[in-house]
């Protein structure tokens, strides 16, 4: 993986682990939109957010107890709480309410603005300076986002403008989550940050716990499987693997890899849900892939 600032991957073995962790994260996050679409057939956006965070917290806390994970200190809890509120409360709420008005494939394309937003914030607030090749790759990736946005406007006129703005709010929340998380990972482990921040998010979502529990016995099995899958795989596992990546690569470089998520998500939506995005979506996906290749092409 290309690393231009921040911590440097010190060995070939660690570099392989970073790539493996990034690949796991990308595949699991690409599957979010399909599972979310099925979950929202029965549960409200707030109930889905709570159940997803609850299942994820149960898995992470159980693992933390097995490995005897130390808890953050008083000051560290403040950073962890910010990560939890932004990443596990605001982000899922914006995402879930937004997807009520936008299809799964298009949702993933709008959330794809996250790498561009993260890069801008990383340059402004973290002092990161991507290489010229990486900057070009980020610009190309953003071009793919613009093409996909145009495709949404042309081919998805049924999508609500409110839904699109909510999803852009989700992308901004996610970018802030990644940036604060990267700073915190300099002092805490990936497991500490992910486990404790997700717990904070679960606490914030408790107002939806009662209605979620009432709805559970009446939900079809496939919806129960979908919401449990959201909590265990794209949440507990993927957020932990992503924290591992962020701890070892600059935020701007690492998050650009997420441009691959909507490419896979659209493919899944076409194959599983039968969605048919406009042809421009495929062009935008190709441009995005080219941008990711450029960013990762600079070796240290």
mmCIF file of N, CA, C and O in Angstrom, residues 42-90:
data_model
loop_
_atom_site.group_PDB
_atom_site.id
_atom_site.type_symbol
_atom_site.label_atom_id
_atom_site.label_comp_id
_atom_site.label_asym_id
_atom_site.label_seq_id
_atom_site.Cartn_x
_atom_site.Cartn_y
_atom_site.Cartn_z
ATOM 1 N N UNK A 42 -38.855 -4.179 7.129
ATOM 2 C CA UNK A 42 -39.608 -4.487 8.350
ATOM 3 C C UNK A 42 -39.318 -3.490 9.469
ATOM 4 O O UNK A 42 -40.228 -3.026 10.152
ATOM 5 N N UNK A 43 -38.047 -3.171 9.653
ATOM 6 C CA UNK A 43 -37.641 -2.305 10.758
ATOM 7 C C UNK A 43 -37.536 -0.857 10.303
ATOM 8 O O UNK A 43 -37.247 -0.574 9.144
ATOM 9 N N UNK A 44 -37.730 0.074 11.237
ATOM 10 C CA UNK A 44 -37.542 1.499 10.947
ATOM 11 C C UNK A 44 -36.044 1.800 10.872
ATOM 12 O O UNK A 44 -35.219 1.011 11.357
ATOM 13 N N UNK A 45 -35.660 2.942 10.290
ATOM 14 C CA UNK A 45 -34.231 3.289 10.226
ATOM 15 C C UNK A 45 -33.559 3.311 11.598
ATOM 16 O O UNK A 45 -32.432 2.835 11.747
ATOM 17 N N UNK A 46 -34.235 3.853 12.615
ATOM 18 C CA UNK A 46 -33.658 3.881 13.951
ATOM 19 C C UNK A 46 -33.513 2.494 14.547
ATOM 20 O O UNK A 46 -32.515 2.200 15.226
ATOM 21 N N UNK A 47 -34.489 1.622 14.304
ATOM 22 C CA UNK A 47 -34.423 0.251 14.813
ATOM 23 C C UNK A 47 -33.290 -0.523 14.158
ATOM 24 O O UNK A 47 -32.569 -1.271 14.828
ATOM 25 N N UNK A 48 -33.108 -0.337 12.852
ATOM 26 C CA UNK A 48 -32.007 -1.010 12.152
ATOM 27 C C UNK A 48 -30.665 -0.535 12.702
ATOM 28 O O UNK A 48 -29.753 -1.333 12.944
ATOM 29 N N UNK A 49 -30.549 0.784 12.906
ATOM 30 C CA UNK A 49 -29.294 1.333 13.436
ATOM 31 C C UNK A 49 -28.992 0.745 14.814
ATOM 32 O O UNK A 49 -27.844 0.368 15.099
ATOM 33 N N UNK A 50 -30.021 0.665 15.679
ATOM 34 C CA UNK A 50 -29.802 0.114 17.013
ATOM 35 C C UNK A 50 -29.416 -1.364 16.951
ATOM 36 O O UNK A 50 -28.441 -1.786 17.586
ATOM 37 N N UNK A 51 -30.180 -2.162 16.210
ATOM 38 C CA UNK A 51 -29.916 -3.598 16.147
ATOM 39 C C UNK A 51 -28.538 -3.884 15.551
ATOM 40 O O UNK A 51 -27.807 -4.756 16.031
ATOM 41 N N UNK A 52 -28.178 -3.133 14.521
ATOM 42 C CA UNK A 52 -26.863 -3.320 13.901
ATOM 43 C C UNK A 52 -25.759 -3.022 14.913
ATOM 44 O O UNK A 52 -24.812 -3.801 15.062
ATOM 45 N N UNK A 53 -25.882 -1.910 15.611
ATOM 46 C CA UNK A 53 -24.871 -1.523 16.588
ATOM 47 C C UNK A 53 -24.857 -2.474 17.788
ATOM 48 O O UNK A 53 -23.791 -2.807 18.323
ATOM 49 N N UNK A 54 -26.040 -2.936 18.194
ATOM 50 C CA UNK A 54 -26.138 -3.845 19.330
ATOM 51 C C UNK A 54 -25.453 -5.172 19.029
ATOM 52 O O UNK A 54 -24.635 -5.660 19.836
ATOM 53 N N UNK A 55 -25.775 -5.782 17.884
ATOM 54 C CA UNK A 55 -25.152 -7.063 17.522
ATOM 55 C C UNK A 55 -23.635 -6.902 17.393
ATOM 56 O O UNK A 55 -22.868 -7.767 17.835
ATOM 57 N N UNK A 56 -23.207 -5.804 16.777
ATOM 58 C CA UNK A 56 -21.778 -5.565 16.642
ATOM 59 C C UNK A 56 -21.095 -5.405 17.983
ATOM 60 O O UNK A 56 -19.994 -5.931 18.214
ATOM 61 N N UNK A 57 -21.742 -4.683 18.897
ATOM 62 C CA UNK A 57 -21.166 -4.469 20.227
ATOM 63 C C UNK A 57 -21.054 -5.776 21.003
ATOM 64 O O UNK A 57 -20.059 -6.009 21.712
ATOM 65 N N UNK A 58 -22.060 -6.627 20.891
ATOM 66 C CA UNK A 58 -22.021 -7.917 21.594
ATOM 67 C C UNK A 58 -20.812 -8.732 21.135
ATOM 68 O O UNK A 58 -20.073 -9.306 21.959
ATOM 69 N N UNK A 59 -20.589 -8.778 19.822
ATOM 70 C CA UNK A 59 -19.459 -9.535 19.286
ATOM 71 C C UNK A 59 -18.129 -8.947 19.765
ATOM 72 O O UNK A 59 -17.241 -9.662 20.243
ATOM 73 N N UNK A 60 -17.989 -7.625 19.655
ATOM 74 C CA UNK A 60 -16.728 -6.976 20.012
ATOM 75 C C UNK A 60 -16.448 -7.039 21.511
ATOM 76 O O UNK A 60 -15.305 -7.282 21.934
ATOM 77 N N UNK A 61 -17.468 -6.810 22.330
ATOM 78 C CA UNK A 61 -17.269 -6.864 23.783
ATOM 79 C C UNK A 61 -16.911 -8.280 24.226
ATOM 80 O O UNK A 61 -16.054 -8.484 25.100
ATOM 81 N N UNK A 62 -17.537 -9.289 23.608
ATOM 82 C CA UNK A 62 -17.210 -10.681 23.936
ATOM 83 C C UNK A 62 -15.749 -10.975 23.614
ATOM 84 O O UNK A 62 -15.027 -11.595 24.414
ATOM 85 N N UNK A 63 -15.295 -10.503 22.445
ATOM 86 C CA UNK A 63 -13.892 -10.714 22.066
ATOM 87 C C UNK A 63 -12.960 -9.937 22.993
ATOM 88 O O UNK A 63 -11.889 -10.443 23.388
ATOM 89 N N UNK A 64 -13.356 -8.712 23.350
ATOM 90 C CA UNK A 64 -12.526 -7.883 24.229
ATOM 91 C C UNK A 64 -12.335 -8.539 25.592
ATOM 92 O O UNK A 64 -11.254 -8.466 26.188
ATOM 93 N N UNK A 65 -13.369 -9.192 26.096
ATOM 94 C CA UNK A 65 -13.273 -9.875 27.384
ATOM 95 C C UNK A 65 -12.341 -11.081 27.293
ATOM 96 O O UNK A 65 -11.578 -11.372 28.226
ATOM 97 N N UNK A 66 -12.392 -11.785 26.159
ATOM 98 C CA UNK A 66 -11.532 -12.965 25.988
ATOM 99 C C UNK A 66 -10.057 -12.566 25.990
ATOM 100 O O UNK A 66 -9.211 -13.231 26.599
ATOM 101 N N UNK A 67 -9.736 -11.461 25.298
ATOM 102 C CA UNK A 67 -8.325 -11.029 25.199
ATOM 103 C C UNK A 67 -7.941 -10.067 26.320
ATOM 104 O O UNK A 67 -6.819 -9.563 26.331
ATOM 105 N N UNK A 68 -8.866 -9.806 27.253
ATOM 106 C CA UNK A 68 -8.617 -8.919 28.395
ATOM 107 C C UNK A 68 -8.169 -7.528 27.935
ATOM 108 O O UNK A 68 -7.136 -7.016 28.366
ATOM 109 N N UNK A 69 -8.972 -6.930 27.063
ATOM 110 C CA UNK A 69 -8.652 -5.616 26.508
ATOM 111 C C UNK A 69 -8.734 -4.538 27.590
ATOM 112 O O UNK A 69 -9.733 -4.427 28.291
ATOM 113 N N UNK A 70 -7.692 -3.716 27.746
ATOM 114 C CA UNK A 70 -7.767 -2.606 28.712
ATOM 115 C C UNK A 70 -8.688 -1.509 28.202
ATOM 116 O O UNK A 70 -8.757 -1.244 27.003
ATOM 117 N N UNK A 71 -9.396 -0.858 29.121
ATOM 118 C CA UNK A 71 -10.298 0.221 28.739
ATOM 119 C C UNK A 71 -9.524 1.524 28.552
ATOM 120 O O UNK A 71 -8.461 1.725 29.133
ATOM 121 N N UNK A 72 -10.041 2.443 27.726
ATOM 122 C CA UNK A 72 -9.399 3.751 27.566
ATOM 123 C C UNK A 72 -9.411 4.517 28.893
ATOM 124 O O UNK A 72 -10.213 4.247 29.780
ATOM 125 N N UNK A 73 -8.502 5.507 29.000
ATOM 126 C CA UNK A 73 -8.476 6.369 30.177
ATOM 127 C C UNK A 73 -9.553 7.438 30.043
ATOM 128 O O UNK A 73 -10.249 7.516 29.023
ATOM 129 N N UNK A 74 -9.667 8.296 31.063
ATOM 130 C CA UNK A 74 -10.711 9.321 31.061
ATOM 131 C C UNK A 74 -10.658 10.229 29.851
ATOM 132 O O UNK A 74 -11.663 10.441 29.167
ATOM 133 N N UNK A 75 -9.471 10.788 29.517
ATOM 134 C CA UNK A 75 -9.353 11.693 28.384
ATOM 135 C C UNK A 75 -9.557 10.953 27.057
ATOM 136 O O UNK A 75 -10.124 11.507 26.110
ATOM 137 N N UNK A 76 -9.094 9.724 26.991
ATOM 138 C CA UNK A 76 -9.251 8.936 25.766
ATOM 139 C C UNK A 76 -10.716 8.614 25.494
ATOM 140 O O UNK A 76 -11.131 8.504 24.336
ATOM 141 N N UNK A 77 -11.502 8.494 26.564
ATOM 142 C CA UNK A 77 -12.928 8.215 26.392
ATOM 143 C C UNK A 77 -13.635 9.344 25.653
ATOM 144 O O UNK A 77 -14.609 9.103 24.932
ATOM 145 N N UNK A 78 -13.155 10.570 25.798
ATOM 146 C CA UNK A 78 -13.777 11.698 25.104
ATOM 147 C C UNK A 78 -13.642 11.523 23.592
ATOM 148 O O UNK A 78 -14.617 11.695 22.857
ATOM 149 N N UNK A 79 -12.440 11.165 23.129
ATOM 150 C CA UNK A 79 -12.239 10.936 21.698
ATOM 151 C C UNK A 79 -13.061 9.749 21.225
ATOM 152 O O UNK A 79 -13.666 9.789 20.151
ATOM 153 N N UNK A 80 -13.063 8.691 22.013
ATOM 154 C CA UNK A 80 -13.838 7.498 21.663
ATOM 155 C C UNK A 80 -15.322 7.850 21.574
ATOM 156 O O UNK A 80 -16.034 7.368 20.670
ATOM 157 N N UNK A 81 -15.804 8.690 22.490
ATOM 158 C CA UNK A 81 -17.215 9.088 22.473
ATOM 159 C C UNK A 81 -17.553 9.875 21.214
ATOM 160 O O UNK A 81 -18.621 9.682 20.610
ATOM 161 N N UNK A 82 -16.651 10.763 20.791
ATOM 162 C CA UNK A 82 -16.882 11.530 19.555
ATOM 163 C C UNK A 82 -16.968 10.587 18.361
ATOM 164 O O UNK A 82 -17.853 10.718 17.503
ATOM 165 N N UNK A 83 -16.057 9.611 18.295
ATOM 166 C CA UNK A 83 -16.084 8.626 17.214
ATOM 167 C C UNK A 83 -17.405 7.868 17.226
ATOM 168 O O UNK A 83 -18.024 7.623 16.175
ATOM 169 N N UNK A 84 -17.853 7.486 18.430
ATOM 170 C CA UNK A 84 -19.093 6.723 18.545
ATOM 171 C C UNK A 84 -20.306 7.518 18.109
ATOM 172 O O UNK A 84 -21.172 7.000 17.388
ATOM 173 N N UNK A 85 -20.393 8.776 18.520
ATOM 174 C CA UNK A 85 -21.553 9.606 18.169
ATOM 175 C C UNK A 85 -21.585 9.888 16.671
ATOM 176 O O UNK A 85 -22.629 9.759 16.019
ATOM 177 N N UNK A 86 -20.427 10.269 16.109
ATOM 178 C CA UNK A 86 -20.380 10.616 14.684
ATOM 179 C C UNK A 86 -20.500 9.376 13.804
ATOM 180 O O UNK A 86 -21.271 9.358 12.833
ATOM 181 N N UNK A 87 -19.738 8.326 14.147
ATOM 182 C CA UNK A 87 -19.671 7.158 13.274
ATOM 183 C C UNK A 87 -20.737 6.114 13.482
ATOM 184 O O UNK A 87 -21.096 5.400 12.537
ATOM 185 N N UNK A 88 -21.261 6.015 14.703
ATOM 186 C CA UNK A 88 -22.220 4.940 14.985
ATOM 187 C C UNK A 88 -23.593 5.455 15.409
ATOM 188 O O UNK A 88 -24.460 4.661 15.775
ATOM 189 N N UNK A 89 -23.785 6.759 15.371
ATOM 190 C CA UNK A 89 -25.122 7.324 15.558
ATOM 191 C C UNK A 89 -25.534 8.143 14.343
ATOM 192 O O UNK A 89 -26.461 7.782 13.617
ATOM 193 N N UNK A 90 -24.814 9.245 14.074
ATOM 194 C CA UNK A 90 -25.188 10.106 12.951
ATOM 195 C C UNK A 90 -25.055 9.396 11.600
ATOM 196 O O UNK A 90 -25.958 9.480 10.759
#
